[in-house]
mmCIF file of N, CA and C in Angstrom:
data_model
loop_
_atom_site.group_PDB
_atom_site.id
_atom_site.type_symbol
_atom_site.label_atom_id
_atom_site.label_comp_id
_atom_site.label_asym_id
_atom_site.label_seq_id
_atom_site.Cartn_x
_atom_site.Cartn_y
_atom_site.Cartn_z
ATOM 1 N N MET A 1 -11.157 -0.427 -14.955
ATOM 2 C CA MET A 1 -10.789 -1.516 -14.027
ATOM 3 C C MET A 1 -9.765 -0.970 -13.023
ATOM 4 N N GLY A 2 -9.739 -1.663 -11.924
ATOM 5 C CA GLY A 2 -8.767 -1.171 -10.856
ATOM 6 C C GLY A 2 -7.414 -1.591 -11.078
ATOM 7 N N THR A 3 -6.438 -0.855 -10.545
ATOM 8 C CA THR A 3 -5.072 -1.238 -10.731
ATOM 9 C C THR A 3 -4.676 -2.159 -9.644
ATOM 10 N N SER A 4 -3.867 -3.159 -9.960
ATOM 11 C CA SER A 4 -3.433 -4.177 -9.017
ATOM 12 C C SER A 4 -2.126 -3.524 -8.293
ATOM 13 N N THR A 5 -2.038 -3.700 -6.954
ATOM 14 C CA THR A 5 -0.822 -3.277 -6.354
ATOM 15 C C THR A 5 -0.206 -4.625 -5.730
ATOM 16 N N SER A 6 1.100 -4.728 -5.828
ATOM 17 C CA SER A 6 1.695 -5.930 -5.247
ATOM 18 C C SER A 6 2.310 -5.511 -3.871
ATOM 19 N N THR A 7 2.236 -6.486 -3.018
ATOM 20 C CA THR A 7 2.748 -6.238 -1.692
ATOM 21 C C THR A 7 3.752 -7.304 -1.342
ATOM 22 N N VAL A 8 4.603 -7.028 -0.406
ATOM 23 C CA VAL A 8 5.577 -7.937 0.022
ATOM 24 C C VAL A 8 5.346 -8.145 1.521
ATOM 25 N N THR A 9 5.546 -9.412 1.983
ATOM 26 C CA THR A 9 5.245 -9.743 3.354
ATOM 27 C C THR A 9 6.481 -10.572 3.882
ATOM 28 N N ALA A 10 6.829 -10.216 5.103
ATOM 29 C CA ALA A 10 7.982 -10.909 5.674
ATOM 30 C C ALA A 10 7.676 -11.112 7.195
ATOM 31 N N THR A 11 8.039 -12.252 7.635
ATOM 32 C CA THR A 11 7.805 -12.570 9.113
ATOM 33 C C THR A 11 9.080 -12.759 9.894
ATOM 34 N N TYR A 12 9.182 -12.079 11.052
ATOM 35 C CA TYR A 12 10.341 -12.105 11.863
ATOM 36 C C TYR A 12 10.063 -12.625 13.246
ATOM 37 N N THR A 13 11.039 -13.272 13.842
ATOM 38 C CA THR A 13 10.927 -13.666 15.264
ATOM 39 C C THR A 13 11.619 -12.649 16.142
ATOM 40 N N VAL A 14 10.949 -12.290 17.168
ATOM 41 C CA VAL A 14 11.396 -11.246 18.114
ATOM 42 C C VAL A 14 11.442 -11.824 19.559
ATOM 43 N N THR A 15 12.510 -11.548 20.281
ATOM 44 C CA THR A 15 12.555 -11.983 21.720
ATOM 45 C C THR A 15 12.398 -10.881 22.588
ATOM 46 N N GLY A 16 11.898 -11.226 23.766
ATOM 47 C CA GLY A 16 11.750 -10.118 24.827
ATOM 48 C C GLY A 16 10.374 -9.563 24.998
ATOM 49 N N MET A 17 9.412 -9.801 24.100
ATOM 50 C CA MET A 17 8.062 -9.294 24.267
ATOM 51 C C MET A 17 7.354 -10.023 25.278
ATOM 52 N N THR A 18 6.706 -9.504 26.228
ATOM 53 C CA THR A 18 5.939 -10.206 27.258
ATOM 54 C C THR A 18 4.551 -9.835 27.607
ATOM 55 N N CYS A 19 4.146 -8.613 26.904
ATOM 56 C CA CYS A 19 2.823 -8.058 27.224
ATOM 57 C C CYS A 19 2.274 -7.257 26.044
ATOM 58 N N GLY A 20 1.077 -6.767 26.243
ATOM 59 C CA GLY A 20 0.326 -5.966 25.195
ATOM 60 C C GLY A 20 1.219 -4.666 24.880
ATOM 61 N N HIS A 21 1.856 -4.101 25.957
ATOM 62 C CA HIS A 21 2.648 -2.893 25.720
ATOM 63 C C HIS A 21 3.851 -3.155 24.816
ATOM 64 N N CYS A 22 4.374 -4.303 25.002
ATOM 65 C CA CYS A 22 5.527 -4.759 24.052
ATOM 66 C C CYS A 22 5.048 -4.784 22.663
ATOM 67 N N VAL A 23 3.882 -5.410 22.424
ATOM 68 C CA VAL A 23 3.255 -5.550 21.156
ATOM 69 C C VAL A 23 3.097 -4.162 20.491
ATOM 70 N N SER A 24 2.465 -3.257 21.275
ATOM 71 C CA SER A 24 2.260 -1.929 20.770
ATOM 72 C C SER A 24 3.569 -1.112 20.447
ATOM 73 N N SER A 25 4.496 -1.293 21.260
ATOM 74 C CA SER A 25 5.810 -0.643 20.954
ATOM 75 C C SER A 25 6.462 -1.141 19.657
ATOM 76 N N VAL A 26 6.439 -2.502 19.466
ATOM 77 C CA VAL A 26 7.005 -2.979 18.266
ATOM 78 C C VAL A 26 6.140 -2.573 17.067
ATOM 79 N N ARG A 27 4.883 -2.659 17.177
ATOM 80 C CA ARG A 27 3.968 -2.309 16.083
ATOM 81 C C ARG A 27 4.204 -0.817 15.687
ATOM 82 N N THR A 28 4.350 0.015 16.600
ATOM 83 C CA THR A 28 4.552 1.447 16.340
ATOM 84 C C THR A 28 5.912 1.784 15.643
ATOM 85 N N GLU A 29 6.958 1.186 16.218
ATOM 86 C CA GLU A 29 8.309 1.444 15.624
ATOM 87 C C GLU A 29 8.454 0.814 14.267
ATOM 88 N N VAL A 30 7.995 -0.387 13.993
ATOM 89 C CA VAL A 30 8.062 -1.024 12.698
ATOM 90 C C VAL A 30 7.125 -0.242 11.680
ATOM 91 N N GLY A 31 5.995 0.145 12.153
ATOM 92 C CA GLY A 31 5.131 0.879 11.388
ATOM 93 C C GLY A 31 5.606 2.173 10.846
ATOM 94 N N ARG A 32 6.599 2.726 11.354
ATOM 95 C CA ARG A 32 7.242 4.055 10.966
ATOM 96 C C ARG A 32 8.201 3.844 9.777
ATOM 97 N N ILE A 33 8.523 2.599 9.417
ATOM 98 C CA ILE A 33 9.474 2.404 8.296
ATOM 99 C C ILE A 33 8.775 2.788 7.051
ATOM 100 N N ASP A 34 9.425 3.546 6.164
ATOM 101 C CA ASP A 34 8.849 3.947 4.856
ATOM 102 C C ASP A 34 8.479 2.704 4.065
ATOM 103 N N GLY A 35 7.281 2.840 3.501
ATOM 104 C CA GLY A 35 6.701 1.741 2.644
ATOM 105 C C GLY A 35 5.951 0.662 3.402
ATOM 106 N N VAL A 36 6.053 0.577 4.765
ATOM 107 C CA VAL A 36 5.340 -0.464 5.520
ATOM 108 C C VAL A 36 3.881 -0.021 5.551
ATOM 109 N N THR A 37 3.094 -1.003 5.131
ATOM 110 C CA THR A 37 1.510 -0.754 5.127
ATOM 111 C C THR A 37 0.769 -1.391 6.194
ATOM 112 N N ASP A 38 1.424 -2.478 6.832
ATOM 113 C CA ASP A 38 0.796 -3.257 7.988
ATOM 114 C C ASP A 38 1.793 -3.951 8.760
ATOM 115 N N VAL A 39 1.468 -3.988 10.072
ATOM 116 C CA VAL A 39 2.406 -4.732 10.987
ATOM 117 C C VAL A 39 1.486 -5.574 11.836
ATOM 118 N N GLY A 40 1.743 -6.811 11.866
ATOM 119 C CA GLY A 40 1.017 -7.785 12.719
ATOM 120 C C GLY A 40 2.041 -8.282 13.742
ATOM 121 N N VAL A 41 1.702 -8.314 15.028
ATOM 122 C CA VAL A 41 2.532 -8.772 16.121
ATOM 123 C C VAL A 41 1.770 -9.820 16.835
ATOM 124 N N ASP A 42 2.338 -11.023 16.960
ATOM 125 C CA ASP A 42 1.752 -12.122 17.704
ATOM 126 C C ASP A 42 2.607 -12.461 18.950
ATOM 127 N N LEU A 43 2.039 -11.989 20.032
ATOM 128 C CA LEU A 43 2.822 -12.134 21.303
ATOM 129 C C LEU A 43 3.089 -13.609 21.633
ATOM 130 N N ALA A 44 2.099 -14.471 21.444
ATOM 131 C CA ALA A 44 2.223 -15.935 21.854
ATOM 132 C C ALA A 44 3.374 -16.544 21.023
ATOM 133 N N SER A 45 3.482 -16.235 19.795
ATOM 134 C CA SER A 45 4.513 -16.974 18.985
ATOM 135 C C SER A 45 5.754 -16.077 18.884
ATOM 136 N N GLY A 46 5.706 -14.867 19.301
ATOM 137 C CA GLY A 46 6.873 -13.898 19.232
ATOM 138 C C GLY A 46 7.219 -13.580 17.851
ATOM 139 N N THR A 47 6.190 -13.464 16.963
ATOM 140 C CA THR A 47 6.536 -13.167 15.566
ATOM 141 C C THR A 47 5.952 -11.775 15.230
ATOM 142 N N VAL A 48 6.629 -11.135 14.236
ATOM 143 C CA VAL A 48 6.171 -9.931 13.701
ATOM 144 C C VAL A 48 6.051 -10.066 12.176
ATOM 145 N N THR A 49 4.919 -9.806 11.590
ATOM 146 C CA THR A 49 4.713 -9.888 10.221
ATOM 147 C C THR A 49 4.514 -8.512 9.621
ATOM 148 N N VAL A 50 5.424 -8.149 8.618
ATOM 149 C CA VAL A 50 5.488 -6.865 8.135
ATOM 150 C C VAL A 50 5.001 -6.944 6.634
ATOM 151 N N THR A 51 4.067 -6.040 6.220
ATOM 152 C CA THR A 51 3.642 -5.983 4.888
ATOM 153 C C THR A 51 3.990 -4.659 4.328
ATOM 154 N N ALA A 52 4.540 -4.562 3.122
ATOM 155 C CA ALA A 52 4.987 -3.308 2.615
ATOM 156 C C ALA A 52 4.664 -3.212 1.049
ATOM 157 N N GLY A 53 4.546 -2.152 0.537
ATOM 158 C CA GLY A 53 4.220 -1.934 -0.876
ATOM 159 C C GLY A 53 5.499 -2.049 -1.751
ATOM 160 N N THR A 54 6.624 -2.187 -1.126
ATOM 161 C CA THR A 54 7.915 -2.334 -1.818
ATOM 162 C C THR A 54 8.674 -3.403 -1.141
ATOM 163 N N THR A 55 9.932 -3.522 -1.367
ATOM 164 C CA THR A 55 10.785 -4.433 -0.694
ATOM 165 C C THR A 55 10.898 -4.023 0.740
ATOM 166 N N ILE A 56 11.144 -5.065 1.616
ATOM 167 C CA ILE A 56 11.268 -4.803 3.066
ATOM 168 C C ILE A 56 12.709 -4.792 3.375
ATOM 169 N N ASP A 57 13.170 -3.731 3.982
ATOM 170 C CA ASP A 57 14.588 -3.565 4.494
ATOM 171 C C ASP A 57 14.740 -4.301 5.762
ATOM 172 N N ASP A 58 15.367 -5.498 5.763
ATOM 173 C CA ASP A 58 15.513 -6.260 7.085
ATOM 174 C C ASP A 58 16.312 -5.495 8.024
ATOM 175 N N ALA A 59 17.277 -4.693 7.544
ATOM 176 C CA ALA A 59 18.057 -3.950 8.562
ATOM 177 C C ALA A 59 17.279 -2.850 9.218
ATOM 178 N N ALA A 60 16.344 -2.219 8.431
ATOM 179 C CA ALA A 60 15.444 -1.241 9.040
ATOM 180 C C ALA A 60 14.468 -1.868 10.040
ATOM 181 N N VAL A 61 13.960 -3.077 9.751
ATOM 182 C CA VAL A 61 13.114 -3.785 10.630
ATOM 183 C C VAL A 61 13.874 -4.083 11.852
ATOM 184 N N ALA A 62 15.034 -4.568 11.768
ATOM 185 C CA ALA A 62 15.889 -4.915 12.928
ATOM 186 C C ALA A 62 16.182 -3.715 13.795
ATOM 187 N N ALA A 63 16.451 -2.559 13.139
ATOM 188 C CA ALA A 63 16.655 -1.322 13.810
ATOM 189 C C ALA A 63 15.467 -0.847 14.542
ATOM 190 N N ALA A 64 14.266 -0.949 13.964
ATOM 191 C CA ALA A 64 13.047 -0.529 14.584
ATOM 192 C C ALA A 64 12.791 -1.382 15.789
ATOM 193 N N ILE A 65 12.981 -2.661 15.691
ATOM 194 C CA ILE A 65 12.641 -3.653 16.759
ATOM 195 C C ILE A 65 13.604 -3.220 17.946
ATOM 196 N N ASP A 66 14.880 -3.041 17.594
ATOM 197 C CA ASP A 66 15.840 -2.589 18.578
ATOM 198 C C ASP A 66 15.473 -1.285 19.243
ATOM 199 N N GLU A 67 14.969 -0.386 18.454
ATOM 200 C CA GLU A 67 14.586 0.943 19.087
ATOM 201 C C GLU A 67 13.377 0.674 19.973
ATOM 202 N N ALA A 68 12.505 -0.248 19.712
ATOM 203 C CA ALA A 68 11.363 -0.621 20.616
ATOM 204 C C ALA A 68 11.838 -1.311 21.923
ATOM 205 N N GLY A 69 13.088 -1.756 21.843
ATOM 206 C CA GLY A 69 13.679 -2.433 23.106
ATOM 207 C C GLY A 69 13.723 -3.956 23.064
ATOM 208 N N TYR A 70 13.600 -4.482 21.878
ATOM 209 C CA TYR A 70 13.524 -5.894 21.686
ATOM 210 C C TYR A 70 14.604 -6.347 20.653
ATOM 211 N N GLU A 71 14.703 -7.763 20.499
ATOM 212 C CA GLU A 71 15.751 -8.157 19.666
ATOM 213 C C GLU A 71 15.176 -9.075 18.532
ATOM 214 N N LEU A 72 15.626 -8.840 17.341
ATOM 215 C CA LEU A 72 15.284 -9.595 16.209
ATOM 216 C C LEU A 72 16.156 -10.898 16.206
ATOM 217 N N VAL A 73 15.519 -12.001 16.091
ATOM 218 C CA VAL A 73 16.285 -13.316 16.021
ATOM 219 C C VAL A 73 16.725 -13.617 14.614
ATOM 220 N N ALA A 74 17.886 -14.175 14.432
ATOM 221 C CA ALA A 74 18.316 -14.517 13.146
ATOM 222 C C ALA A 74 17.262 -15.338 12.355
ATOM 223 N N PRO A 75 17.186 -15.078 11.044
ATOM 224 C CA PRO A 75 16.167 -15.883 10.291
ATOM 225 C C PRO A 75 16.415 -17.384 10.406
ATOM 226 N N ALA A 76 15.363 -18.151 10.207
ATOM 227 C CA ALA A 76 15.528 -19.631 10.389
ATOM 228 C C ALA A 76 16.308 -20.173 9.220
ATOM 229 N N THR A 77 16.514 -19.479 8.145
ATOM 230 C CA THR A 77 17.411 -19.932 7.000
ATOM 231 C C THR A 77 18.881 -19.731 7.332
ATOM 232 N N ALA A 78 19.250 -19.212 8.451
ATOM 233 C CA ALA A 78 20.704 -19.035 8.767
ATOM 234 C C ALA A 78 21.286 -20.373 9.125
ATOM 235 N N ALA A 79 22.525 -20.429 8.923
ATOM 236 C CA ALA A 79 23.260 -21.729 9.173
ATOM 237 C C ALA A 79 23.097 -22.144 10.610
ATOM 238 N N PRO A 80 23.068 -23.457 10.965
ATOM 239 C CA PRO A 80 22.902 -23.843 12.358
ATOM 240 C C PRO A 80 24.150 -23.401 13.204
ATOM 241 N N ALA A 81 23.967 -23.176 14.446
ATOM 242 C CA ALA A 81 25.134 -22.804 15.233
ATOM 243 C C ALA A 81 26.053 -24.036 15.288
ATOM 244 N N ALA A 82 27.376 -23.779 15.621
ATOM 245 C CA ALA A 82 28.395 -24.783 15.733
ATOM 246 C C ALA A 82 27.833 -25.936 16.653
ATOM 247 N N GLY A 83 27.950 -27.157 16.244
ATOM 248 C CA GLY A 83 27.515 -28.310 17.053
ATOM 249 C C GLY A 83 26.029 -28.582 16.985
ATOM 250 N N ALA A 84 25.241 -27.750 16.213
ATOM 251 C CA ALA A 84 23.801 -27.965 16.117
ATOM 252 C C ALA A 84 23.595 -28.506 14.724
ATOM 253 N N SER A 85 22.450 -29.202 14.646
ATOM 254 C CA SER A 85 22.113 -29.712 13.334
ATOM 255 C C SER A 85 20.845 -28.938 12.901
ATOM 256 N N CYS A 86 20.423 -29.151 11.595
ATOM 257 C CA CYS A 86 19.332 -28.310 11.038
ATOM 258 C C CYS A 86 18.050 -28.900 11.586
ATOM 259 N N CYS A 87 17.923 -30.094 11.921
ATOM 260 C CA CYS A 87 16.580 -30.635 12.354
ATOM 261 C C CYS A 87 16.687 -31.554 13.484
ATOM 262 N N GLY A 88 17.988 -31.890 13.863
ATOM 263 C CA GLY A 88 18.135 -32.801 15.050
ATOM 264 C C GLY A 88 18.039 -34.235 14.805
ATOM 265 N N SER A 89 17.748 -34.673 13.547
ATOM 266 C CA SER A 89 17.603 -36.072 13.373
ATOM 267 C C SER A 89 18.509 -36.693 12.232
ATOM 268 N N CYS A 90 19.047 -35.746 11.368
ATOM 269 C CA CYS A 90 19.700 -36.300 10.189
ATOM 270 C C CYS A 90 21.302 -36.180 10.307
ATOM 271 N N HIS A 91 21.752 -35.643 11.424
ATOM 272 C CA HIS A 91 23.260 -35.487 11.547
ATOM 273 C C HIS A 91 23.800 -36.170 12.725
#
């Protein structure tokens, strides 16, 4: 029987991407991270989905995106900015 391998997937939001060259640059830089097996970049939504055979180092992903010339946006689970609410309707 075959062995099963587990993978980890994480999705990040990136700002500044405007064209196919941007997508290629981000895909190349993130793909160089040790353990990364796949990088999906969606220009329309500004998201980067990273798949790895081990845990994903968020700092390494941020550094790779920065190296490509773009900016990783704070995760959606971060606390809302001062004066902002989590959903705009309950506060």
